[in-house]
Coordinates of C-alpha atoms in Angstrom, one line a residue:
Chain A
X162 CA 0.0 0.0 0.0
X163 CA 1.2 3.5 -0.8
X164 CA 2.0 5.5 2.2
X165 CA 1.9 9.2 1.1
X166 CA 1.8 10.9 4.5
X167 CA 4.1 11.4 7.4
X168 CA 3.4 12.8 10.9
X169 CA 5.7 15.3 12.6
X170 CA 5.6 15.9 16.4
X171 CA 7.5 18.8 18.0
X172 CA 7.9 18.3 21.7
X173 CA 8.6 21.7 23.2
X174 CA 8.9 22.6 26.9
X175 CA 5.5 24.3 26.7
X176 CA 3.5 22.9 23.8
X177 CA 3.6 19.7 21.8
X178 CA 2.6 20.4 18.2
X179 CA 1.5 17.6 15.8
X180 CA 1.0 17.8 12.0
X181 CA 0.1 15.4 9.1
X182 CA 2.3 16.3 6.2
X183 CA 2.3 15.2 2.5
X184 CA 5.3 14.6 0.3
X185 CA 5.5 18.2 -0.8
X186 CA 5.7 19.5 2.7
X187 CA 2.1 20.7 3.0
X188 CA 0.6 20.4 6.5
X189 CA -2.8 18.9 6.0
X190 CA -4.0 19.0 9.6
X191 CA -2.4 20.0 12.9
X192 CA -3.1 20.3 16.5
X193 CA -1.4 20.8 19.9
X194 CA -1.5 19.8 23.5
X195 CA 0.3 21.2 26.6
X196 CA 3.5 19.3 27.2
X197 CA 3.7 20.1 30.9
X198 CA 0.1 19.3 31.8
X199 CA 0.9 15.7 32.9
X200 CA 3.4 14.6 35.6
X201 CA 3.3 11.1 34.2
X202 CA 4.6 10.6 30.7
X203 CA 2.0 7.8 30.1
X204 CA -0.9 10.3 30.7
X205 CA 0.8 12.7 28.3
X206 CA 1.2 10.0 25.7
X207 CA -2.5 8.9 26.0
X208 CA -3.6 12.5 25.3
X209 CA -1.1 12.7 22.4
X210 CA -2.3 9.5 20.9
X211 CA -5.9 10.7 21.1
X212 CA -4.9 13.9 19.3
X213 CA -3.1 11.9 16.6
X214 CA -6.2 9.7 16.0
X215 CA -8.4 12.8 15.9
X216 CA -6.4 14.6 13.3
X217 CA -6.0 11.5 11.2
X218 CA -9.8 11.1 11.3
X219 CA -10.4 14.8 10.4
X220 CA -8.1 14.4 7.4
X221 CA -9.7 11.1 6.4
X222 CA -6.3 9.4 6.6
X223 CA -5.9 5.9 8.0
X224 CA -2.7 4.8 9.8
X225 CA -1.9 2.4 6.9
X226 CA -1.4 5.5 4.8
X227 CA 1.2 7.0 7.2
X228 CA 4.9 6.1 6.4
X229 CA 6.1 7.1 9.9
X230 CA 6.0 9.5 12.8
X231 CA 9.0 11.7 13.3
X232 CA 9.6 13.4 16.7
X233 CA 11.8 16.3 17.5
X234 CA 12.4 16.5 21.3
X235 CA 14.9 18.2 23.6
X236 CA 17.8 15.7 24.3
X237 CA 16.2 13.3 21.9
X238 CA 18.6 10.4 21.0
X239 CA 18.1 9.0 17.5
X240 CA 19.7 5.6 18.3
X241 CA 17.8 4.8 21.4
X242 CA 14.6 6.6 20.5
X243 CA 14.7 8.1 24.1
X244 CA 14.5 11.5 25.6
X245 CA 17.4 11.5 28.0
X246 CA 17.6 13.9 31.0
X247 CA 15.9 16.8 29.3
X248 CA 16.2 19.8 31.6
X249 CA 13.1 21.6 30.4
X250 CA 10.6 18.7 30.6
X251 CA 8.8 17.4 33.7
X252 CA 9.7 13.7 33.0
X253 CA 13.1 12.9 34.5
X254 CA 15.7 10.4 33.5
X255 CA 15.5 8.3 30.3
X256 CA 12.1 8.2 28.6
X257 CA 11.8 5.5 25.8
X258 CA 9.5 7.9 23.9
X259 CA 9.6 6.4 20.4
X260 CA 8.9 2.9 21.7
X261 CA 6.0 4.0 24.0
X262 CA 4.4 6.1 21.2
X263 CA 4.8 3.3 18.7
X264 CA 3.0 0.9 21.0
X265 CA 0.1 3.3 21.4
X266 CA -0.2 4.5 17.8
X267 CA 0.6 1.4 15.9
X268 CA 2.8 3.6 13.6
X269 CA 6.6 3.3 13.4
X270 CA 8.3 6.2 15.2
X271 CA 11.8 7.8 14.9
X272 CA 13.0 10.5 17.3
X273 CA 15.9 13.0 17.3
X274 CA 16.6 16.4 18.9
X275 CA 15.1 19.6 17.7
X276 CA 18.1 20.9 15.8
X277 CA 18.6 17.6 14.0
X278 CA 14.9 17.6 13.0
X279 CA 15.4 21.2 11.7
X280 CA 18.3 20.0 9.6
X281 CA 16.3 17.1 8.1
X282 CA 13.5 19.5 7.5
X283 CA 15.7 22.0 5.5
X284 CA 17.1 19.1 3.5
X285 CA 13.7 17.7 2.7
X286 CA 11.5 20.8 2.2
X287 CA 13.7 23.9 2.8
X288 CA 16.9 25.8 2.1
X289 CA 19.1 22.7 1.9
X290 CA 17.2 20.8 -0.8
X291 CA 19.8 19.1 -3.0
X292 CA 22.7 19.7 -0.6
X293 CA 24.8 16.9 0.8
X294 CA 27.0 18.9 3.2
X295 CA 25.5 21.7 5.4
X296 CA 25.0 22.8 9.0
X297 CA 21.8 24.2 10.5
X298 CA 22.4 26.4 13.5
X299 CA 19.3 27.0 15.7
X300 CA 19.4 30.4 17.5
X301 CA 16.7 30.3 20.1
X302 CA 16.8 30.3 23.9
X303 CA 20.0 28.2 23.4
X304 CA 22.2 27.5 20.4
X305 CA 21.7 24.1 18.7
X306 CA 23.0 22.4 15.6
X307 CA 22.2 19.8 13.1
X308 CA 25.1 18.7 10.9
X309 CA 24.7 16.9 7.6
X310 CA 27.7 15.2 6.0
X311 CA 27.5 13.4 2.7
X312 CA 23.7 13.5 2.8
X313 CA 23.5 12.0 6.2
X314 CA 22.8 13.5 9.6
X315 CA 25.8 13.3 11.9
X316 CA 24.7 11.4 15.0
X317 CA 28.1 10.3 16.3
X318 CA 28.7 6.9 18.0
X319 CA 26.3 7.7 20.8
X320 CA 23.6 9.7 19.0
X321 CA 24.6 13.0 20.7
X322 CA 26.8 14.6 18.0
X323 CA 26.2 18.2 16.9
X324 CA 26.4 20.2 20.2
X325 CA 27.9 23.2 18.5
X326 CA 26.3 25.6 21.0
X327 CA 28.9 24.3 23.4
X328 CA 32.2 24.8 21.7
X329 CA 34.3 27.1 23.8
X330 CA 34.7 30.7 22.4
X331 CA 36.2 32.3 25.5
X332 CA 38.8 30.2 27.2
X333 CA 39.5 32.8 29.9
X334 CA 37.0 34.7 31.9
X335 CA 34.1 33.2 29.9
X336 CA 30.4 33.5 30.8
X337 CA 28.8 30.7 32.8
X338 CA 26.7 28.5 30.5
X339 CA 23.6 26.5 31.4
X340 CA 25.8 23.4 30.9
X341 CA 27.9 24.2 33.9
X342 CA 31.0 25.1 32.0
X343 CA 32.2 28.6 31.0
X344 CA 32.7 30.4 27.6
X345 CA 30.3 28.4 25.5
X346 CA 29.0 29.9 22.2
X347 CA 25.5 29.5 23.6
X348 CA 26.2 31.8 26.5
X349 CA 26.8 34.6 24.0
X350 CA 25.0 34.0 20.8
X351 CA 21.6 32.7 21.9
X352 CA 18.5 34.9 22.5
X353 CA 19.4 34.8 26.2
X354 CA 23.0 35.6 25.4
X355 CA 21.9 38.7 23.5
X356 CA 20.0 39.8 26.7
X357 CA 23.0 39.1 28.8
X358 CA 25.2 41.1 26.5
X359 CA 22.8 44.0 26.8
X360 CA 22.9 43.9 30.6
X361 CA 26.7 43.9 30.4
X362 CA 26.9 46.8 28.0
X363 CA 24.4 48.9 30.0
X364 CA 26.4 48.2 33.1
X365 CA 29.9 48.8 31.7
X366 CA 29.4 51.5 29.1
X367 CA 28.4 55.1 29.8
X368 CA 26.6 55.5 26.4
X369 CA 23.1 56.6 26.0
X370 CA 20.6 53.9 24.9
X371 CA 16.8 53.6 24.8
X372 CA 17.4 50.2 26.5
X373 CA 18.1 52.1 29.7
X374 CA 14.3 52.7 29.9
X375 CA 13.8 49.0 30.6
X376 CA 14.6 47.4 34.0
X377 CA 17.9 45.7 33.5
X378 CA 16.7 42.2 34.5
X379 CA 13.7 42.4 32.2
X380 CA 15.5 43.1 28.9
X381 CA 14.9 40.5 26.2
X382 CA 16.6 39.9 22.8
X383 CA 13.3 41.3 21.3
X384 CA 13.9 44.6 23.1
X385 CA 17.4 44.7 21.8
X386 CA 16.1 44.0 18.3
X387 CA 13.5 46.7 18.5
X388 CA 15.9 49.2 19.7
X389 CA 18.5 48.3 17.0
X390 CA 15.8 48.7 14.3
X391 CA 14.9 52.1 15.8
X392 CA 18.6 53.2 15.3
X393 CA 19.9 52.7 18.8
X394 CA 23.7 52.5 18.5
X395 CA 24.3 50.3 21.5
X396 CA 21.6 47.8 20.5
X397 CA 23.2 47.6 17.0
X398 CA 26.6 47.1 18.7
X399 CA 25.1 44.2 20.7
X400 CA 24.0 42.5 17.5
X401 CA 27.4 43.2 15.9
X402 CA 29.1 41.5 18.9
X403 CA 26.7 38.5 18.8
X404 CA 27.2 38.1 15.0
X405 CA 30.9 38.4 15.1
X406 CA 31.3 35.7 17.6
X407 CA 29.0 33.4 15.5
X408 CA 31.2 34.2 12.5
X409 CA 34.3 33.2 14.4
X410 CA 32.7 30.0 15.5
X411 CA 31.4 29.2 12.0
X412 CA 34.9 29.6 10.6
X413 CA 36.0 26.8 12.9
X414 CA 32.9 24.7 11.9
X415 CA 33.9 25.0 8.3
X416 CA 37.4 23.7 9.1
X417 CA 35.7 20.6 10.4
X418 CA 33.1 19.6 7.7
X419 CA 33.6 22.2 4.9
X420 CA 29.8 22.6 4.3
X421 CA 28.2 24.1 1.2
X422 CA 26.0 26.2 3.4
X423 CA 25.3 27.2 7.0
X424 CA 21.6 27.8 7.6
X425 CA 20.2 30.0 10.4
X426 CA 17.0 28.8 12.1
X427 CA 15.0 30.0 15.1
X428 CA 13.9 33.1 16.8
X429 CA 17.1 35.1 16.7
X430 CA 17.4 34.5 12.9
X431 CA 14.5 36.8 12.6
X432 CA 16.9 39.7 13.2
X433 CA 17.9 39.2 9.5
X434 CA 20.7 41.4 8.2
X435 CA 21.2 42.8 11.7
X436 CA 22.8 39.5 12.7
X437 CA 23.7 38.1 9.2
X438 CA 25.9 41.0 8.1
X439 CA 28.3 40.8 11.1
X440 CA 28.3 36.9 10.9
X441 CA 29.2 37.0 7.2
X442 CA 32.0 39.7 7.6
X443 CA 33.5 37.9 10.6
X444 CA 33.3 34.4 9.2
X445 CA 35.0 35.4 5.9
X446 CA 37.7 37.3 7.9
X447 CA 38.4 34.3 10.1
X448 CA 38.2 31.5 7.4
X449 CA 41.3 29.6 6.3
X450 CA 42.2 30.8 2.8
X451 CA 41.0 27.6 1.0
X452 CA 37.5 28.1 2.4
X453 CA 37.0 31.8 1.7
X454 CA 34.0 32.9 -0.5
X455 CA 32.8 29.3 -0.7
X456 CA 30.3 28.9 2.1
X457 CA 26.7 30.2 1.7
X458 CA 25.1 31.7 4.7
X459 CA 21.3 31.3 4.4
X460 CA 18.2 31.7 6.5
X461 CA 15.8 28.8 7.0
X462 CA 13.2 28.4 4.3
X463 CA 10.7 26.6 6.5
X464 CA 7.7 28.8 7.5
X465 CA 8.4 29.6 11.1
X466 CA 5.2 28.5 12.7
X467 CA 5.5 25.1 10.8
X468 CA 9.2 24.6 10.9
X469 CA 9.5 22.4 13.9
X470 CA 6.7 20.1 12.8
X471 CA 7.9 20.0 9.2
X472 CA 11.4 19.1 10.4
X473 CA 10.1 16.3 12.6
X474 CA 7.8 15.0 9.8
X475 CA 10.8 14.8 7.5
X476 CA 12.3 12.2 9.9
X477 CA 9.0 10.3 9.6
X478 CA 9.7 9.6 5.9
X479 CA 13.0 7.9 6.9
X480 CA 11.5 5.5 9.5
X481 CA 12.6 2.0 8.8
Chain B
X93 CA 39.8 -11.7 -12.2
X94 CA 40.5 -11.4 -8.5
X95 CA 42.4 -8.3 -7.6
X96 CA 44.1 -9.2 -4.2
X97 CA 46.6 -6.3 -4.1
X98 CA 46.6 -2.5 -3.7
X99 CA 49.4 0.0 -4.1
X100 CA 50.0 2.8 -1.6
X101 CA 52.0 5.9 -2.5
X102 CA 53.0 8.5 0.1
X103 CA 54.1 11.7 -1.5
X104 CA 56.2 13.6 1.1
X105 CA 58.1 16.8 0.7
X106 CA 61.4 14.8 0.6
X107 CA 60.6 11.2 -0.3
X108 CA 57.9 9.4 -2.2
X109 CA 57.4 5.9 -0.8
X110 CA 55.6 3.2 -2.7
X111 CA 54.4 -0.2 -1.5
X112 CA 52.4 -3.2 -2.7
X113 CA 50.0 -4.3 0.0
X114 CA 47.8 -7.4 0.4
X115 CA 44.4 -7.6 2.1
X116 CA 45.8 -8.2 5.5
X117 CA 47.9 -5.1 5.3
X118 CA 51.2 -6.8 4.6
X119 CA 53.6 -4.8 2.5
X120 CA 55.0 -7.2 -0.1
X121 CA 57.5 -4.9 -1.8
X122 CA 58.3 -1.2 -1.4
X123 CA 60.6 1.4 -2.8
X124 CA 61.1 5.1 -2.8
X125 CA 62.3 8.1 -5.0
X126 CA 63.2 11.7 -4.2
X127 CA 60.1 13.9 -4.6
X128 CA 62.1 17.1 -5.1
X129 CA 64.5 15.7 -7.7
X130 CA 62.4 16.8 -10.7
X131 CA 61.3 20.4 -11.4
X132 CA 58.7 19.0 -13.9
X133 CA 56.0 16.8 -12.5
X134 CA 56.0 14.7 -15.7
X135 CA 59.7 13.7 -15.2
X136 CA 58.8 12.8 -11.6
X137 CA 55.8 10.7 -12.7
X138 CA 58.0 8.9 -15.3
X139 CA 60.4 7.9 -12.5
X140 CA 57.5 6.9 -10.2
X141 CA 55.9 4.7 -12.9
X142 CA 59.3 3.0 -13.6
X143 CA 59.5 2.3 -9.8
X144 CA 55.9 0.9 -9.8
X145 CA 56.6 -1.4 -12.7
X146 CA 59.9 -2.5 -11.1
X147 CA 58.3 -3.5 -7.7
X148 CA 55.4 -5.2 -9.4
X149 CA 57.8 -7.2 -11.4
X150 CA 59.9 -8.0 -8.3
X151 CA 56.8 -9.3 -6.5
X152 CA 55.6 -11.2 -9.6
X153 CA 52.3 -9.2 -9.6
X154 CA 50.7 -8.1 -12.8
X155 CA 48.7 -4.8 -13.0
X156 CA 45.5 -6.9 -13.5
X157 CA 46.0 -8.2 -10.0
X158 CA 46.0 -4.7 -8.5
X159 CA 42.6 -3.2 -7.3
X160 CA 43.8 0.3 -7.3
X161 CA 46.5 2.8 -6.4
X162 CA 45.9 5.1 -3.4
X163 CA 47.9 8.3 -3.0
X164 CA 48.4 10.4 0.1
X165 CA 49.7 13.8 -0.8
X166 CA 49.9 17.3 0.8
X167 CA 46.8 19.3 -0.2
X168 CA 45.5 16.3 -2.0
X169 CA 41.8 16.7 -3.0
X170 CA 39.8 13.5 -3.2
X171 CA 37.1 14.8 -5.5
X172 CA 39.4 16.3 -8.2
X173 CA 42.3 13.9 -7.7
X174 CA 44.6 16.9 -7.8
X175 CA 47.3 18.2 -5.6
X176 CA 46.3 21.9 -5.1
X177 CA 48.9 24.6 -4.2
X178 CA 51.0 22.4 -1.9
X179 CA 53.4 24.7 -0.1
X180 CA 56.1 22.0 0.4
X181 CA 56.3 20.6 -3.2
X182 CA 58.2 22.0 -6.1
X183 CA 55.2 21.8 -8.5
X184 CA 53.1 24.9 -8.2
X185 CA 49.4 25.4 -8.8
X186 CA 46.9 22.5 -9.4
X187 CA 48.5 19.2 -10.5
X188 CA 46.0 16.6 -11.8
X189 CA 48.1 13.9 -10.1
X190 CA 45.6 11.0 -10.1
X191 CA 44.7 11.4 -13.8
X192 CA 48.4 11.7 -14.9
X193 CA 49.4 8.6 -12.9
X194 CA 46.4 6.6 -14.1
X195 CA 47.4 7.4 -17.7
X196 CA 51.0 6.3 -17.2
X197 CA 50.3 3.2 -15.0
X198 CA 47.1 1.8 -16.5
X199 CA 45.8 1.3 -12.9
X200 CA 42.9 3.3 -11.4
X201 CA 44.1 5.9 -8.9
X202 CA 42.5 7.7 -6.0
X203 CA 44.1 10.5 -4.1
X204 CA 43.6 12.3 -0.8
X205 CA 45.6 14.2 1.8
X206 CA 48.0 12.6 4.2
X207 CA 45.8 12.8 7.2
X208 CA 42.7 11.4 5.4
X209 CA 44.9 8.5 4.2
X210 CA 46.0 7.9 7.8
X211 CA 42.4 7.7 8.8
X212 CA 41.5 5.2 6.1
X213 CA 44.6 3.2 7.1
X214 CA 43.5 3.0 10.8
X215 CA 40.0 2.0 9.7
X216 CA 41.3 -0.7 7.4
X217 CA 44.3 -2.1 9.2
X218 CA 44.8 -0.2 12.5
X219 CA 43.3 1.1 15.7
X220 CA 40.0 2.0 14.2
X221 CA 39.0 -1.4 12.8
X222 CA 35.3 -1.9 13.3
X223 CA 34.7 1.8 14.2
X224 CA 32.3 4.0 12.3
X225 CA 32.9 7.3 14.1
X226 CA 36.4 8.4 14.9
X227 CA 39.0 11.1 14.3
X228 CA 42.7 10.7 13.5
X229 CA 44.9 13.6 14.5
X230 CA 48.3 13.7 12.9
X231 CA 50.9 15.4 15.0
X232 CA 53.9 16.1 12.8
X233 CA 55.5 19.3 11.5
X234 CA 51.9 20.5 11.4
X235 CA 48.6 19.2 12.8
X236 CA 46.3 17.4 10.4
X237 CA 43.1 15.4 10.8
X238 CA 41.1 12.8 9.1
X239 CA 37.4 12.6 10.3
X240 CA 35.3 9.5 9.8
X241 CA 31.5 9.8 10.3
X242 CA 29.2 6.8 9.9
X243 CA 31.9 4.8 8.3
X244 CA 32.8 7.4 5.7
X245 CA 35.6 9.9 5.5
X246 CA 34.4 13.5 5.8
X247 CA 35.5 15.3 2.6
X248 CA 33.0 18.2 2.7
X249 CA 31.4 19.7 -0.4
X250 CA 34.8 20.7 -1.9
X251 CA 37.0 17.9 -0.7
X252 CA 38.9 20.0 1.9
X253 CA 37.1 19.1 5.1
X254 CA 39.1 18.1 8.2
X255 CA 41.5 21.0 8.8
X256 CA 41.4 20.7 12.5
X257 CA 44.9 22.0 12.9
X258 CA 43.5 25.3 12.0
X259 CA 40.7 25.8 14.6
X260 CA 41.5 28.9 16.7
X261 CA 42.6 28.2 20.2
X262 CA 43.8 31.7 21.2
X263 CA 41.6 34.4 19.9
X264 CA 43.7 37.2 21.4
X265 CA 47.4 37.5 21.1
X266 CA 47.7 34.1 19.4
X267 CA 50.9 32.8 17.7
X268 CA 51.3 33.4 13.9
X269 CA 50.5 30.2 12.0
X270 CA 51.9 29.1 8.7
X271 CA 48.4 29.6 7.2
X272 CA 48.8 33.4 7.8
X273 CA 46.2 33.6 10.6
X274 CA 46.9 33.7 14.4
X275 CA 46.1 31.3 17.3
X276 CA 45.7 28.1 15.3
X277 CA 46.0 24.8 17.2
X278 CA 48.9 23.9 14.8
X279 CA 50.9 26.8 15.9
X280 CA 51.1 25.3 19.4
X281 CA 50.6 21.6 19.3
X282 CA 52.7 20.4 16.3
X283 CA 56.4 19.4 16.6
X284 CA 57.3 22.9 15.5
X285 CA 54.8 24.3 18.1
X286 CA 56.6 22.4 20.8
X287 CA 59.9 23.9 19.8
X288 CA 58.3 27.4 19.7
X289 CA 56.9 26.8 23.2
X290 CA 60.4 25.8 24.4
X291 CA 61.9 29.0 23.0
X292 CA 59.1 31.1 24.7
X293 CA 59.6 29.3 28.1
X294 CA 63.4 29.7 28.0
X295 CA 63.0 33.3 27.1
X296 CA 60.3 34.2 29.7
X297 CA 61.1 31.9 32.6
X298 CA 64.1 32.1 34.9
X299 CA 64.0 28.3 35.7
X300 CA 67.0 26.1 35.2
X301 CA 66.7 23.6 32.3
X302 CA 69.0 21.4 30.4
X303 CA 67.5 22.9 27.2
X304 CA 69.6 26.0 28.0
X305 CA 72.6 24.1 26.7
X306 CA 71.1 24.1 23.2
X307 CA 71.2 27.3 21.0
X308 CA 67.7 28.7 21.2
X309 CA 67.0 28.6 17.5
X310 CA 68.2 25.0 17.1
X311 CA 65.9 23.4 19.7
X312 CA 63.6 20.7 18.3
X313 CA 60.7 18.8 19.7
X314 CA 63.0 15.8 20.0
X315 CA 65.3 17.8 22.3
X316 CA 62.3 18.7 24.5
X317 CA 61.3 15.1 24.5
X318 CA 64.8 13.9 25.5
X319 CA 65.0 16.5 28.3
X320 CA 61.5 15.6 29.6
X321 CA 62.4 11.9 29.7
X322 CA 65.6 12.8 31.6
X323 CA 63.5 14.5 34.2
X324 CA 63.8 18.1 33.1
X325 CA 60.9 20.0 34.8
X326 CA 60.6 22.8 32.1
X327 CA 60.6 20.2 29.3
X328 CA 57.9 18.3 31.1
X329 CA 55.9 21.5 31.5
X330 CA 56.2 22.1 27.8
X331 CA 54.6 18.8 27.0
X332 CA 51.9 19.4 29.6
X333 CA 51.0 22.8 28.0
X334 CA 51.0 21.1 24.5
X335 CA 48.8 18.3 25.6
X336 CA 46.4 20.5 27.6
X337 CA 45.7 22.6 24.5
X338 CA 45.1 19.5 22.5
X339 CA 42.7 18.3 25.1
X340 CA 40.8 21.5 25.0
X341 CA 40.6 21.3 21.2
X342 CA 39.5 17.6 21.3
X343 CA 36.6 18.5 23.7
X344 CA 35.3 20.8 21.0
X345 CA 35.8 18.2 18.3
X346 CA 33.7 15.8 20.3
X347 CA 30.9 18.3 20.5
X348 CA 30.9 18.2 16.7
X349 CA 30.9 14.5 15.7
X350 CA 30.8 12.6 19.0
X351 CA 33.5 10.0 17.9
X352 CA 34.1 6.7 19.6
X353 CA 37.8 7.4 19.6
X354 CA 40.4 10.0 18.8
X355 CA 43.6 8.4 17.4
X356 CA 47.0 10.1 17.6
X357 CA 49.3 9.6 14.6
X358 CA 52.7 10.9 13.6
X359 CA 56.0 12.0 15.1
X360 CA 54.9 13.8 18.2
X361 CA 52.6 10.9 19.2
X362 CA 55.9 9.0 19.9
X363 CA 56.1 11.1 23.1
X364 CA 53.5 8.6 24.5
X365 CA 52.2 9.2 28.0
X366 CA 54.2 12.4 28.2
X367 CA 51.6 13.9 25.8
X368 CA 48.7 11.5 26.2
X369 CA 48.3 12.1 30.0
X370 CA 47.8 15.8 29.8
X371 CA 45.5 15.4 26.7
X372 CA 43.3 12.9 28.5
X373 CA 43.1 14.9 31.7
X374 CA 42.4 18.2 29.9
X375 CA 39.9 16.7 27.4
X376 CA 37.8 15.1 30.2
X377 CA 37.9 18.3 32.2
X378 CA 36.6 20.3 29.2
X379 CA 34.0 17.9 27.8
X380 CA 30.3 18.6 28.0
X381 CA 28.8 16.3 30.6
X382 CA 27.0 13.9 28.2
X383 CA 30.4 13.1 26.5
X384 CA 32.5 12.5 29.6
X385 CA 34.2 9.0 29.9
X386 CA 33.0 7.9 26.5
X387 CA 35.8 8.9 24.1
X388 CA 38.8 6.6 23.7
X389 CA 42.1 8.2 23.2
X390 CA 44.4 5.9 21.3
X391 CA 47.7 5.8 19.5
X392 CA 47.9 4.7 15.9
X393 CA 48.4 1.0 15.4
X394 CA 50.1 1.3 12.1
X395 CA 53.8 0.5 12.2
X396 CA 55.4 4.0 11.9
X397 CA 57.7 3.4 9.0
X398 CA 54.8 1.8 7.0
X399 CA 51.9 3.9 8.2
X400 CA 51.8 6.5 5.4
X401 CA 52.0 3.8 2.6
X402 CA 49.5 1.6 4.4
X403 CA 47.1 4.5 4.7
X404 CA 47.4 5.4 1.1
X405 CA 47.0 1.7 0.0
X406 CA 43.8 1.5 2.0
X407 CA 42.4 4.1 -0.4
X408 CA 43.5 1.9 -3.2
X409 CA 40.9 -0.7 -2.2
X410 CA 38.1 1.8 -2.5
X411 CA 39.0 2.9 -6.0
X412 CA 35.9 2.7 -8.2

């Protein structure tokens, strides 16, 4: 029987979003539930399975027509199908998520982390169509990455490869990162990193800035973006600093896998040229000569509200 | 017809070494010529082809019994089969080496750089047998790398991936590297880097050291090794510094591809525990928690005098 549909599930800290997708990347039906509503993962999975059955029924699609379910989840391990010690979920320890959902739904399930799902999504439906070597960098609350080499996602021997938010950019006096170490890229170049940079600048620099009208601890990357777009010099400098560090990091990533493109995905990528221009200038300045003017810097081509579900669904096509 | 032999060719700045290898990695016959003797690459290739024919005749092997020729060469590009702008060879520009040798020898030729050849050699005959995800780091005059992901060498979109000697370890006030940039791993953790560290230490520190008996500009990494083995504290500190920086770099490499092992290859690896102990301690200290106590640090298992030829020959088995 032909199986022309895949299901994508994006497990976020707040919401879990589900969509049925066709081969062209059209989302036919979607829905969501609250991830944190249930203390027990089995109760959550029951609600999730009900939602799956409901949207398949609404779309007049039987489970025999679904190739597979792809799940993007924090700390998702492709090899084990488990969510392992995810700090932003209520369920602790190792959750055999793919196996549990497969038992309930009767549909094969594959699972990976959010950034890897984004990379598969870009390769299947987005900016990386036709590419065999590229890197997706997700710029959200944290910095994540999905690396594709020779047309295959890089999982590493344990399923945890691609933690590029945690390469060390400042070996001395670096900022404390959520991972417990200091100087990680994520501590500077995430949305939270932008807000931290704003607080540092406001504290250390005497310059005027419209950011001074906001209580220091309340400043978000969105505030910095708005101020920069309104012409605020300090806010623009904050994006310049953020982008320059990303560019330095990208130059090292290129030395590793020499990708055709690096694709920016996630909330902070919405800053557009404000972040892309300093990234491009800094990356080119820092690249080894043989790599200069070869690497495309691109934005995700997945529609933002659908991106996570599309990415996860792309993994659904690959389910064995 | 069965083709039970492969030929490996290691093109070095000084010597070019050739060997006929069987499937178990035994070198049946070998020979060498001077790489730099000929100003014209065509004259060099004529002499190389004569040598190939001679050793095949000596071993009573016809070209029909040879699966392929693998070549490891500085700046060798696997995709194009060319040696491109190799700084330590007399032939300038882009040399279509594989094509020229194939025309002369009548045997299919594949070519890559020295470090990639070493990685294929370890996977075929050495410490990485059975591994699908590992990294070989070559510690010689420079620092090179061959990265294997999912059982395949990482070439990148242009054939130049795996330049891990040129990730930036010191973003401020870094040493000038041969590549023209500053702060590269290679400027510190190569054999030349060890000698540079020795000169810096002797210049900056007041401590006694037997290295002071050697004229500053003549000190080599071998001198530092000998002094360290004889109990010289400063020489031991130089290896500690070198290994600690490698360990910091390795922790970042693990965040990229999560390899099962990192394998040390080349002259400086002969320092053994003197360099391995600080690498191990520093890598573990710097690793992201999910990677701790998972990555094996190993030495090459290819016999040193044969390693480069064996690595190149392993590529010969893969010739299409």
